[in-house]
Amino acid sequence: MVTDVNSSGSVNTNANVSANKSALGKDDFLKLMIAQLKNQDPLNPMDGTEYASQLAQFSSLEQITNLNDYLKQSVDANYLLTQSINNTMLANLIGKEVKIGGDSIKVAGQDSVTLGYDIPDGVKSVKINIYNQYGTLVKTIEAPNKKGSNYVDWDFIDGNGNRVTDGDYTFEVNAYNYNNEEVEVTQYKSGPIDGVKYTESGTLLIINGVEYSAGDILEIINKKGGDS
């Protein structure tokens, strides 16, 4: 005996479509059409026009599904192509000197780090203060006051002449004019790109033994001690 059939020839969709689906796919739609034909009332068969309309709906659904699949494949292909191009371009930067944004310094066994800053004309004095992870001042460096880009190498020696322990540090560049007024400074780190590392989270650039994302790079420069 056939159950869940009404006078219009429709069937209970719960028998063919999983209850946890929020939308019908083309396979579900086709299954419903076949079930509807198999369970239609012999005394009141489905109207041919209605069946033709359902076939047209199925055809449209299939075309839309195929189009969505094609677009997804196209987007995925474009992403992979873009990623491949980006990786190739970044690999070509190996050996280039770059400016790295931020005030953080990671000490991890290197010999030194290059700190940089840009200042305008008319600066009387520049000091670089370096702090450990607890905010304690560990070193003050009297730095050049030349207009433009300036660079100072810190050899990880603190104010007492001892090498600091590995860990996280920050630096702050303070510049003053001849009226002893503080001047705005753009500060950064500098170093050559030694290598490129590809990870699941993105491409990393290795600079002076420390990994940075491509977004940390402010500028590619020609050489230390001169304007870029």
JSON list of C-alpha atoms in Angstrom, two decimals:
[
{"chain": "A", "resi": 1, "resn": "MET", "atom": "CA", "xyz": [0.00, 0.00, 0.00]},
{"chain": "A", "resi": 2, "resn": "VAL", "atom": "CA", "xyz": [1.30, 3.47, -0.91]},
{"chain": "A", "resi": 3, "resn": "THR", "atom": "CA", "xyz": [1.22, 6.01, 1.89]},
{"chain": "A", "resi": 4, "resn": "ASP", "atom": "CA", "xyz": [1.61, 9.77, 2.12]},
{"chain": "A", "resi": 5, "resn": "VAL", "atom": "CA", "xyz": [0.02, 10.35, -1.33]},
{"chain": "A", "resi": 6, "resn": "ASN", "atom": "CA", "xyz": [-2.55, 13.11, -1.77]},
{"chain": "A", "resi": 7, "resn": "SER", "atom": "CA", "xyz": [-4.97, 13.81, -4.58]},
{"chain": "A", "resi": 8, "resn": "SER", "atom": "CA", "xyz": [-2.54, 15.99, -6.53]},
{"chain": "A", "resi": 9, "resn": "GLY", "atom": "CA", "xyz": [0.01, 13.18, -6.79]},
{"chain": "A", "resi": 10, "resn": "SER", "atom": "CA", "xyz": [2.62, 14.71, -4.39]},
{"chain": "A", "resi": 11, "resn": "VAL", "atom": "CA", "xyz": [4.64, 12.63, -1.93]},
{"chain": "A", "resi": 12, "resn": "ASN", "atom": "CA", "xyz": [6.02, 13.16, 1.53]},
{"chain": "A", "resi": 13, "resn": "THR", "atom": "CA", "xyz": [9.43, 14.76, 1.01]},
{"chain": "A", "resi": 14, "resn": "ASN", "atom": "CA", "xyz": [10.71, 13.47, 4.35]},
{"chain": "A", "resi": 15, "resn": "ALA", "atom": "CA", "xyz": [10.98, 9.99, 2.79]},
{"chain": "A", "resi": 16, "resn": "ASN", "atom": "CA", "xyz": [13.47, 11.23, 0.18]},
{"chain": "A", "resi": 17, "resn": "VAL", "atom": "CA", "xyz": [15.23, 14.29, 1.56]},
{"chain": "A", "resi": 18, "resn": "SER", "atom": "CA", "xyz": [17.23, 14.32, 4.75]},
{"chain": "A", "resi": 19, "resn": "ALA", "atom": "CA", "xyz": [15.60, 16.48, 7.38]},
{"chain": "A", "resi": 20, "resn": "ASN", "atom": "CA", "xyz": [18.83, 18.31, 8.16]},
{"chain": "A", "resi": 21, "resn": "LYS", "atom": "CA", "xyz": [19.17, 19.80, 4.66]},
{"chain": "A", "resi": 22, "resn": "SER", "atom": "CA", "xyz": [18.37, 23.48, 4.39]},
{"chain": "A", "resi": 23, "resn": "ALA", "atom": "CA", "xyz": [18.07, 23.47, 0.57]},
{"chain": "A", "resi": 24, "resn": "LEU", "atom": "CA", "xyz": [17.42, 20.98, -2.21]},
{"chain": "A", "resi": 25, "resn": "GLY", "atom": "CA", "xyz": [20.20, 19.99, -4.56]},
{"chain": "A", "resi": 26, "resn": "LYS", "atom": "CA", "xyz": [19.69, 18.76, -8.11]},
{"chain": "A", "resi": 27, "resn": "ASP", "atom": "CA", "xyz": [19.94, 15.10, -6.99]},
{"chain": "A", "resi": 28, "resn": "ASP", "atom": "CA", "xyz": [17.25, 15.63, -4.37]},
{"chain": "A", "resi": 29, "resn": "PHE", "atom": "CA", "xyz": [15.06, 17.40, -6.91]},
{"chain": "A", "resi": 30, "resn": "LEU", "atom": "CA", "xyz": [15.40, 14.49, -9.37]},
{"chain": "A", "resi": 31, "resn": "LYS", "atom": "CA", "xyz": [14.62, 11.93, -6.65]},
{"chain": "A", "resi": 32, "resn": "LEU", "atom": "CA", "xyz": [11.46, 13.84, -5.77]},
{"chain": "A", "resi": 33, "resn": "MET", "atom": "CA", "xyz": [10.32, 13.88, -9.41]},
{"chain": "A", "resi": 34, "resn": "ILE", "atom": "CA", "xyz": [10.89, 10.13, -9.78]},
{"chain": "A", "resi": 35, "resn": "ALA", "atom": "CA", "xyz": [9.09, 9.40, -6.50]},
{"chain": "A", "resi": 36, "resn": "GLN", "atom": "CA", "xyz": [6.22, 11.61, -7.56]},
{"chain": "A", "resi": 37, "resn": "LEU", "atom": "CA", "xyz": [5.85, 9.67, -10.84]},
{"chain": "A", "resi": 38, "resn": "LYS", "atom": "CA", "xyz": [6.03, 6.30, -9.10]},
{"chain": "A", "resi": 39, "resn": "ASN", "atom": "CA", "xyz": [3.47, 7.25, -6.46]},
{"chain": "A", "resi": 40, "resn": "GLN", "atom": "CA", "xyz": [1.02, 9.30, -8.48]},
{"chain": "A", "resi": 41, "resn": "ASP", "atom": "CA", "xyz": [-2.66, 8.45, -8.22]},
{"chain": "A", "resi": 42, "resn": "PRO", "atom": "CA", "xyz": [-3.62, 6.30, -11.27]},
{"chain": "A", "resi": 43, "resn": "LEU", "atom": "CA", "xyz": [-7.05, 7.89, -11.21]},
{"chain": "A", "resi": 44, "resn": "ASN", "atom": "CA", "xyz": [-5.58, 11.38, -11.24]},
{"chain": "A", "resi": 45, "resn": "PRO", "atom": "CA", "xyz": [-2.22, 11.23, -13.06]},
{"chain": "A", "resi": 46, "resn": "MET", "atom": "CA", "xyz": [0.14, 14.18, -13.22]},
{"chain": "A", "resi": 47, "resn": "ASP", "atom": "CA", "xyz": [-0.70, 16.75, -15.84]},
{"chain": "A", "resi": 48, "resn": "GLY", "atom": "CA", "xyz": [1.79, 16.77, -18.74]},
{"chain": "A", "resi": 49, "resn": "THR", "atom": "CA", "xyz": [2.18, 20.53, -18.58]},
{"chain": "A", "resi": 50, "resn": "GLU", "atom": "CA", "xyz": [3.03, 20.36, -14.88]},
{"chain": "A", "resi": 51, "resn": "TYR", "atom": "CA", "xyz": [5.59, 17.62, -15.52]},
{"chain": "A", "resi": 52, "resn": "ALA", "atom": "CA", "xyz": [7.19, 19.63, -18.33]},
{"chain": "A", "resi": 53, "resn": "SER", "atom": "CA", "xyz": [7.39, 22.62, -15.98]},
{"chain": "A", "resi": 54, "resn": "GLN", "atom": "CA", "xyz": [9.16, 20.50, -13.36]},
{"chain": "A", "resi": 55, "resn": "LEU", "atom": "CA", "xyz": [11.62, 19.24, -16.00]},
{"chain": "A", "resi": 56, "resn": "ALA", "atom": "CA", "xyz": [12.38, 22.83, -16.96]},
{"chain": "A", "resi": 57, "resn": "GLN", "atom": "CA", "xyz": [12.95, 23.68, -13.28]},
{"chain": "A", "resi": 58, "resn": "PHE", "atom": "CA", "xyz": [15.30, 20.71, -12.92]},
{"chain": "A", "resi": 59, "resn": "SER", "atom": "CA", "xyz": [17.22, 21.77, -16.03]},
{"chain": "A", "resi": 60, "resn": "SER", "atom": "CA", "xyz": [17.59, 25.31, -14.68]},
{"chain": "A", "resi": 61, "resn": "LEU", "atom": "CA", "xyz": [18.71, 23.98, -11.30]},
{"chain": "A", "resi": 62, "resn": "GLU", "atom": "CA", "xyz": [21.33, 21.76, -12.94]},
{"chain": "A", "resi": 63, "resn": "GLN", "atom": "CA", "xyz": [22.68, 24.65, -15.03]},
{"chain": "A", "resi": 64, "resn": "ILE", "atom": "CA", "xyz": [22.92, 26.91, -11.99]},
{"chain": "A", "resi": 65, "resn": "THR", "atom": "CA", "xyz": [24.67, 24.16, -9.98]},
{"chain": "A", "resi": 66, "resn": "ASN", "atom": "CA", "xyz": [27.15, 23.53, -12.79]},
{"chain": "A", "resi": 67, "resn": "LEU", "atom": "CA", "xyz": [27.77, 27.28, -13.11]},
{"chain": "A", "resi": 68, "resn": "ASN", "atom": "CA", "xyz": [28.45, 27.56, -9.37]},
{"chain": "A", "resi": 69, "resn": "ASP", "atom": "CA", "xyz": [30.88, 24.64, -9.55]},
{"chain": "A", "resi": 70, "resn": "TYR", "atom": "CA", "xyz": [32.66, 26.23, -12.51]},
{"chain": "A", "resi": 71, "resn": "LEU", "atom": "CA", "xyz": [32.93, 29.60, -10.75]},
{"chain": "A", "resi": 72, "resn": "LYS", "atom": "CA", "xyz": [34.29, 27.94, -7.61]},
{"chain": "A", "resi": 73, "resn": "GLN", "atom": "CA", "xyz": [36.91, 26.06, -9.64]},
{"chain": "A", "resi": 74, "resn": "SER", "atom": "CA", "xyz": [37.82, 29.29, -11.44]},
{"chain": "A", "resi": 75, "resn": "VAL", "atom": "CA", "xyz": [38.18, 31.21, -8.18]},
{"chain": "A", "resi": 76, "resn": "ASP", "atom": "CA", "xyz": [40.31, 28.42, -6.67]},
{"chain": "A", "resi": 77, "resn": "ALA", "atom": "CA", "xyz": [42.52, 28.34, -9.77]},
{"chain": "A", "resi": 78, "resn": "ASN", "atom": "CA", "xyz": [42.96, 32.12, -9.73]},
{"chain": "A", "resi": 79, "resn": "TYR", "atom": "CA", "xyz": [43.86, 32.03, -6.03]},
{"chain": "A", "resi": 80, "resn": "LEU", "atom": "CA", "xyz": [46.48, 29.33, -6.58]},
{"chain": "A", "resi": 81, "resn": "LEU", "atom": "CA", "xyz": [47.91, 31.24, -9.55]},
{"chain": "A", "resi": 82, "resn": "THR", "atom": "CA", "xyz": [48.07, 34.48, -7.54]},
{"chain": "A", "resi": 83, "resn": "GLN", "atom": "CA", "xyz": [49.68, 32.68, -4.61]},
{"chain": "A", "resi": 84, "resn": "SER", "atom": "CA", "xyz": [52.25, 31.10, -6.92]},
{"chain": "A", "resi": 85, "resn": "ILE", "atom": "CA", "xyz": [53.11, 34.47, -8.48]},
{"chain": "A", "resi": 86, "resn": "ASN", "atom": "CA", "xyz": [53.40, 36.11, -5.04]},
{"chain": "A", "resi": 87, "resn": "ASN", "atom": "CA", "xyz": [55.69, 33.34, -3.79]},
{"chain": "A", "resi": 88, "resn": "THR", "atom": "CA", "xyz": [57.91, 33.67, -6.86]},
{"chain": "A", "resi": 89, "resn": "MET", "atom": "CA", "xyz": [58.13, 37.45, -6.47]},
{"chain": "A", "resi": 90, "resn": "LEU", "atom": "CA", "xyz": [58.99, 37.16, -2.77]},
{"chain": "A", "resi": 91, "resn": "ALA", "atom": "CA", "xyz": [61.69, 34.58, -3.51]},
{"chain": "A", "resi": 92, "resn": "ASN", "atom": "CA", "xyz": [63.26, 37.09, -5.92]},
{"chain": "A", "resi": 93, "resn": "LEU", "atom": "CA", "xyz": [63.66, 39.52, -2.99]},
{"chain": "A", "resi": 94, "resn": "ILE", "atom": "CA", "xyz": [66.26, 37.34, -1.26]},
{"chain": "A", "resi": 95, "resn": "GLY", "atom": "CA", "xyz": [69.33, 39.48, -0.61]},
{"chain": "A", "resi": 96, "resn": "LYS", "atom": "CA", "xyz": [67.42, 42.76, -0.81]},
{"chain": "A", "resi": 97, "resn": "GLU", "atom": "CA", "xyz": [67.65, 45.23, 2.09]},
{"chain": "A", "resi": 98, "resn": "VAL", "atom": "CA", "xyz": [64.24, 46.12, 3.55]},
{"chain": "A", "resi": 99, "resn": "LYS", "atom": "CA", "xyz": [62.63, 48.29, 6.19]},
{"chain": "A", "resi": 100, "resn": "ILE", "atom": "CA", "xyz": [60.49, 46.38, 8.70]},
{"chain": "A", "resi": 101, "resn": "GLY", "atom": "CA", "xyz": [57.72, 48.17, 10.55]},
{"chain": "A", "resi": 102, "resn": "GLY", "atom": "CA", "xyz": [57.09, 48.06, 14.29]},
{"chain": "A", "resi": 103, "resn": "ASP", "atom": "CA", "xyz": [59.05, 48.70, 17.46]},
{"chain": "A", "resi": 104, "resn": "SER", "atom": "CA", "xyz": [59.65, 45.07, 18.46]},
{"chain": "A", "resi": 105, "resn": "ILE", "atom": "CA", "xyz": [63.05, 43.37, 18.59]},
{"chain": "A", "resi": 106, "resn": "LYS", "atom": "CA", "xyz": [63.41, 39.61, 18.92]},
{"chain": "A", "resi": 107, "resn": "VAL", "atom": "CA", "xyz": [66.75, 38.45, 20.26]},
{"chain": "A", "resi": 108, "resn": "ALA", "atom": "CA", "xyz": [67.32, 34.81, 19.34]},
{"chain": "A", "resi": 109, "resn": "GLY", "atom": "CA", "xyz": [71.04, 34.20, 19.09]},
{"chain": "A", "resi": 110, "resn": "GLN", "atom": "CA", "xyz": [71.86, 36.78, 16.39]},
{"chain": "A", "resi": 111, "resn": "ASP", "atom": "CA", "xyz": [74.92, 39.02, 16.59]},
{"chain": "A", "resi": 112, "resn": "SER", "atom": "CA", "xyz": [73.09, 42.32, 16.16]},
{"chain": "A", "resi": 113, "resn": "VAL", "atom": "CA", "xyz": [70.04, 44.11, 14.81]},
{"chain": "A", "resi": 114, "resn": "THR", "atom": "CA", "xyz": [69.88, 47.27, 12.71]},
{"chain": "A", "resi": 115, "resn": "LEU", "atom": "CA", "xyz": [67.52, 49.96, 13.99]},
{"chain": "A", "resi": 116, "resn": "GLY", "atom": "CA", "xyz": [66.47, 52.71, 11.61]},
{"chain": "A", "resi": 117, "resn": "TYR", "atom": "CA", "xyz": [64.59, 55.99, 11.71]},
{"chain": "A", "resi": 118, "resn": "ASP", "atom": "CA", "xyz": [63.70, 58.92, 9.45]},
{"chain": "A", "resi": 119, "resn": "ILE", "atom": "CA", "xyz": [63.93, 62.49, 10.75]},
{"chain": "A", "resi": 120, "resn": "PRO", "atom": "CA", "xyz": [63.45, 65.96, 9.21]},
{"chain": "A", "resi": 121, "resn": "ASP", "atom": "CA", "xyz": [66.02, 68.74, 9.02]},
{"chain": "A", "resi": 122, "resn": "GLY", "atom": "CA", "xyz": [66.84, 70.76, 12.14]},
{"chain": "A", "resi": 123, "resn": "VAL", "atom": "CA", "xyz": [67.16, 67.91, 14.64]},
{"chain": "A", "resi": 124, "resn": "LYS", "atom": "CA", "xyz": [69.68, 68.57, 17.41]},
{"chain": "A", "resi": 125, "resn": "SER", "atom": "CA", "xyz": [69.85, 65.21, 19.16]},
{"chain": "A", "resi": 126, "resn": "VAL", "atom": "CA", "xyz": [68.54, 61.65, 18.84]},
{"chain": "A", "resi": 127, "resn": "LYS", "atom": "CA", "xyz": [68.39, 58.95, 21.49]},
{"chain": "A", "resi": 128, "resn": "ILE", "atom": "CA", "xyz": [67.29, 55.34, 21.11]},
{"chain": "A", "resi": 129, "resn": "ASN", "atom": "CA", "xyz": [65.93, 53.70, 24.25]},
{"chain": "A", "resi": 130, "resn": "ILE", "atom": "CA", "xyz": [65.67, 49.92, 24.38]},
{"chain": "A", "resi": 131, "resn": "TYR", "atom": "CA", "xyz": [63.39, 48.13, 26.85]},
{"chain": "A", "resi": 132, "resn": "ASN", "atom": "CA", "xyz": [63.00, 44.50, 27.86]},
{"chain": "A", "resi": 133, "resn": "GLN", "atom": "CA", "xyz": [59.68, 42.65, 27.94]},
{"chain": "A", "resi": 134, "resn": "TYR", "atom": "CA", "xyz": [58.92, 44.08, 31.40]},
{"chain": "A", "resi": 135, "resn": "GLY", "atom": "CA", "xyz": [59.35, 47.67, 30.23]},
{"chain": "A", "resi": 136, "resn": "THR", "atom": "CA", "xyz": [62.69, 48.14, 31.98]},
{"chain": "A", "resi": 137, "resn": "LEU", "atom": "CA", "xyz": [65.22, 50.35, 30.20]},
{"chain": "A", "resi": 138, "resn": "VAL", "atom": "CA", "xyz": [68.27, 48.23, 29.30]},
{"chain": "A", "resi": 139, "resn": "LYS", "atom": "CA", "xyz": [70.16, 50.50, 26.91]},
{"chain": "A", "resi": 140, "resn": "THR", "atom": "CA", "xyz": [70.28, 54.11, 25.68]},
{"chain": "A", "resi": 141, "resn": "ILE", "atom": "CA", "xyz": [72.11, 54.85, 22.42]},
{"chain": "A", "resi": 142, "resn": "GLU", "atom": "CA", "xyz": [73.17, 58.33, 21.30]},
{"chain": "A", "resi": 143, "resn": "ALA", "atom": "CA", "xyz": [72.25, 58.21, 17.61]},
{"chain": "A", "resi": 144, "resn": "PRO", "atom": "CA", "xyz": [73.03, 60.29, 14.49]},
{"chain": "A", "resi": 145, "resn": "ASN", "atom": "CA", "xyz": [70.89, 63.34, 13.74]},
{"chain": "A", "resi": 146, "resn": "LYS", "atom": "CA", "xyz": [71.34, 63.51, 9.95]},
{"chain": "A", "resi": 147, "resn": "LYS", "atom": "CA", "xyz": [68.29, 64.51, 7.95]},
{"chain": "A", "resi": 148, "resn": "GLY", "atom": "CA", "xyz": [66.62, 61.54, 6.25]},
{"chain": "A", "resi": 149, "resn": "SER", "atom": "CA", "xyz": [67.25, 57.87, 6.97]},
{"chain": "A", "resi": 150, "resn": "ASN", "atom": "CA", "xyz": [69.64, 56.86, 9.75]},
{"chain": "A", "resi": 151, "resn": "TYR", "atom": "CA", "xyz": [70.75, 53.42, 10.93]},
{"chain": "A", "resi": 152, "resn": "VAL", "atom": "CA", "xyz": [72.25, 52.16, 14.19]},
{"chain": "A", "resi": 153, "resn": "ASP", "atom": "CA", "xyz": [73.44, 48.62, 14.91]},
{"chain": "A", "resi": 154, "resn": "TRP", "atom": "CA", "xyz": [72.68, 47.27, 18.38]},
{"chain": "A", "resi": 155, "resn": "ASP", "atom": "CA", "xyz": [74.92, 44.38, 19.37]},
{"chain": "A", "resi": 156, "resn": "PHE", "atom": "CA", "xyz": [72.58, 43.25, 22.18]},
{"chain": "A", "resi": 157, "resn": "ILE", "atom": "CA", "xyz": [74.88, 44.69, 24.85]},
{"chain": "A", "resi": 158, "resn": "ASP", "atom": "CA", "xyz": [73.05, 46.44, 27.69]},
{"chain": "A", "resi": 159, "resn": "GLY", "atom": "CA", "xyz": [74.05, 49.60, 29.53]},
{"chain": "A", "resi": 160, "resn": "ASN", "atom": "CA", "xyz": [76.26, 47.62, 31.92]},
{"chain": "A", "resi": 161, "resn": "GLY", "atom": "CA", "xyz": [78.29, 46.00, 29.15]},
{"chain": "A", "resi": 162, "resn": "ASN", "atom": "CA", "xyz": [76.58, 42.61, 29.34]},
{"chain": "A", "resi": 163, "resn": "ARG", "atom": "CA", "xyz": [74.85, 40.76, 26.55]},
{"chain": "A", "resi": 164, "resn": "VAL", "atom": "CA", "xyz": [71.08, 40.68, 27.06]},
{"chain": "A", "resi": 165, "resn": "THR", "atom": "CA", "xyz": [69.28, 37.35, 27.30]},
{"chain": "A", "resi": 166, "resn": "ASP", "atom": "CA", "xyz": [67.28, 36.03, 24.37]},
{"chain": "A", "resi": 167, "resn": "GLY", "atom": "CA", "xyz": [63.71, 37.27, 24.33]},
{"chain": "A", "resi": 168, "resn": "ASP", "atom": "CA", "xyz": [61.45, 40.11, 23.24]},
{"chain": "A", "resi": 169, "resn": "TYR", "atom": "CA", "xyz": [62.48, 43.76, 23.41]},
{"chain": "A", "resi": 170, "resn": "THR", "atom": "CA", "xyz": [61.15, 47.09, 22.13]},
{"chain": "A", "resi": 171, "resn": "PHE", "atom": "CA", "xyz": [62.86, 50.29, 21.07]},
{"chain": "A", "resi": 172, "resn": "GLU", "atom": "CA", "xyz": [61.86, 53.94, 20.99]},
{"chain": "A", "resi": 173, "resn": "VAL", "atom": "CA", "xyz": [63.52, 56.71, 19.00]},
{"chain": "A", "resi": 174, "resn": "ASN", "atom": "CA", "xyz": [63.34, 60.18, 20.55]},
{"chain": "A", "resi": 175, "resn": "ALA", "atom": "CA", "xyz": [64.47, 63.21, 18.52]},
{"chain": "A", "resi": 176, "resn": "TYR", "atom": "CA", "xyz": [64.63, 66.87, 19.65]},
{"chain": "A", "resi": 177, "resn": "ASN", "atom": "CA", "xyz": [65.12, 70.13, 17.75]},
{"chain": "A", "resi": 178, "resn": "TYR", "atom": "CA", "xyz": [67.25, 73.09, 18.84]},
{"chain": "A", "resi": 179, "resn": "ASN", "atom": "CA", "xyz": [64.37, 74.35, 21.00]},
{"chain": "A", "resi": 180, "resn": "ASN", "atom": "CA", "xyz": [64.41, 71.01, 22.86]},
{"chain": "A", "resi": 181, "resn": "GLU", "atom": "CA", "xyz": [61.02, 70.18, 21.39]},
{"chain": "A", "resi": 182, "resn": "GLU", "atom": "CA", "xyz": [60.33, 66.58, 20.46]},
{"chain": "A", "resi": 183, "resn": "VAL", "atom": "CA", "xyz": [60.26, 65.93, 16.73]},
{"chain": "A", "resi": 184, "resn": "GLU", "atom": "CA", "xyz": [58.12, 63.33, 14.95]},
{"chain": "A", "resi": 185, "resn": "VAL", "atom": "CA", "xyz": [60.12, 60.26, 13.96]},
{"chain": "A", "resi": 186, "resn": "THR", "atom": "CA", "xyz": [59.39, 57.25, 11.73]},
{"chain": "A", "resi": 187, "resn": "GLN", "atom": "CA", "xyz": [61.19, 54.23, 13.18]},
{"chain": "A", "resi": 188, "resn": "TYR", "atom": "CA", "xyz": [61.74, 50.71, 11.86]},
{"chain": "A", "resi": 189, "resn": "LYS", "atom": "CA", "xyz": [64.22, 47.86, 11.69]},
{"chain": "A", "resi": 190, "resn": "SER", "atom": "CA", "xyz": [66.37, 47.07, 8.67]},
{"chain": "A", "resi": 191, "resn": "GLY", "atom": "CA", "xyz": [68.08, 44.02, 7.27]},
{"chain": "A", "resi": 192, "resn": "PRO", "atom": "CA", "xyz": [68.56, 41.81, 4.22]},
{"chain": "A", "resi": 193, "resn": "ILE", "atom": "CA", "xyz": [66.08, 39.06, 3.35]},
{"chain": "A", "resi": 194, "resn": "ASP", "atom": "CA", "xyz": [67.99, 35.83, 3.96]},
{"chain": "A", "resi": 195, "resn": "GLY", "atom": "CA", "xyz": [65.26, 33.40, 2.91]},
{"chain": "A", "resi": 196, "resn": "VAL", "atom": "CA", "xyz": [61.59, 32.71, 2.28]},
{"chain": "A", "resi": 197, "resn": "LYS", "atom": "CA", "xyz": [59.53, 30.19, 4.26]},
{"chain": "A", "resi": 198, "resn": "TYR", "atom": "CA", "xyz": [56.19, 28.81, 3.02]},
{"chain": "A", "resi": 199, "resn": "THR", "atom": "CA", "xyz": [53.70, 27.88, 5.74]},
{"chain": "A", "resi": 200, "resn": "GLU", "atom": "CA", "xyz": [50.00, 27.03, 5.95]},
{"chain": "A", "resi": 201, "resn": "SER", "atom": "CA", "xyz": [49.30, 30.47, 7.37]},
{"chain": "A", "resi": 202, "resn": "GLY", "atom": "CA", "xyz": [51.18, 32.28, 4.60]},
{"chain": "A", "resi": 203, "resn": "THR", "atom": "CA", "xyz": [54.62, 33.14, 3.30]},
{"chain": "A", "resi": 204, "resn": "LEU", "atom": "CA", "xyz": [57.23, 34.33, 5.80]},
{"chain": "A", "resi": 205, "resn": "LEU", "atom": "CA", "xyz": [60.41, 36.26, 5.13]},
{"chain": "A", "resi": 206, "resn": "ILE", "atom": "CA", "xyz": [63.51, 35.42, 7.17]},
{"chain": "A", "resi": 207, "resn": "ILE", "atom": "CA", "xyz": [65.45, 38.57, 8.08]},
{"chain": "A", "resi": 208, "resn": "ASN", "atom": "CA", "xyz": [68.42, 38.39, 10.45]},
{"chain": "A", "resi": 209, "resn": "GLY", "atom": "CA", "xyz": [67.20, 35.01, 11.69]},
{"chain": "A", "resi": 210, "resn": "VAL", "atom": "CA", "xyz": [63.69, 36.27, 12.53]},
{"chain": "A", "resi": 211, "resn": "GLU", "atom": "CA", "xyz": [60.52, 35.45, 10.59]},
{"chain": "A", "resi": 212, "resn": "TYR", "atom": "CA", "xyz": [58.29, 38.28, 9.34]},
{"chain": "A", "resi": 213, "resn": "SER", "atom": "CA", "xyz": [55.17, 38.34, 7.21]},
{"chain": "A", "resi": 214, "resn": "ALA", "atom": "CA", "xyz": [55.22, 40.20, 3.91]},
{"chain": "A", "resi": 215, "resn": "GLY", "atom": "CA", "xyz": [52.84, 42.74, 5.44]},
{"chain": "A", "resi": 216, "resn": "ASP", "atom": "CA", "xyz": [55.57, 43.82, 7.91]},
{"chain": "A", "resi": 217, "resn": "ILE", "atom": "CA", "xyz": [57.77, 45.11, 5.08]},
{"chain": "A", "resi": 218, "resn": "LEU", "atom": "CA", "xyz": [57.53, 48.88, 4.73]},
{"chain": "A", "resi": 219, "resn": "GLU", "atom": "CA", "xyz": [60.01, 49.46, 1.93]},
{"chain": "A", "resi": 220, "resn": "ILE", "atom": "CA", "xyz": [62.81, 47.91, -0.11]},
{"chain": "A", "resi": 221, "resn": "ILE", "atom": "CA", "xyz": [65.90, 50.08, 0.16]},
{"chain": "A", "resi": 222, "resn": "ASN", "atom": "CA", "xyz": [69.15, 50.39, -1.78]},
{"chain": "A", "resi": 223, "resn": "LYS", "atom": "CA", "xyz": [71.68, 50.44, 1.01]},
{"chain": "A", "resi": 224, "resn": "LYS", "atom": "CA", "xyz": [72.18, 51.36, 4.63]},
{"chain": "A", "resi": 225, "resn": "GLY", "atom": "CA", "xyz": [73.04, 54.92, 5.50]},
{"chain": "A", "resi": 226, "resn": "GLY", "atom": "CA", "xyz": [71.22, 56.56, 2.60]},
{"chain": "A", "resi": 227, "resn": "ASP", "atom": "CA", "xyz": [67.76, 57.56, 1.63]},
{"chain": "A", "resi": 228, "resn": "SER", "atom": "CA", "xyz": [65.72, 54.86, -0.15]}
]
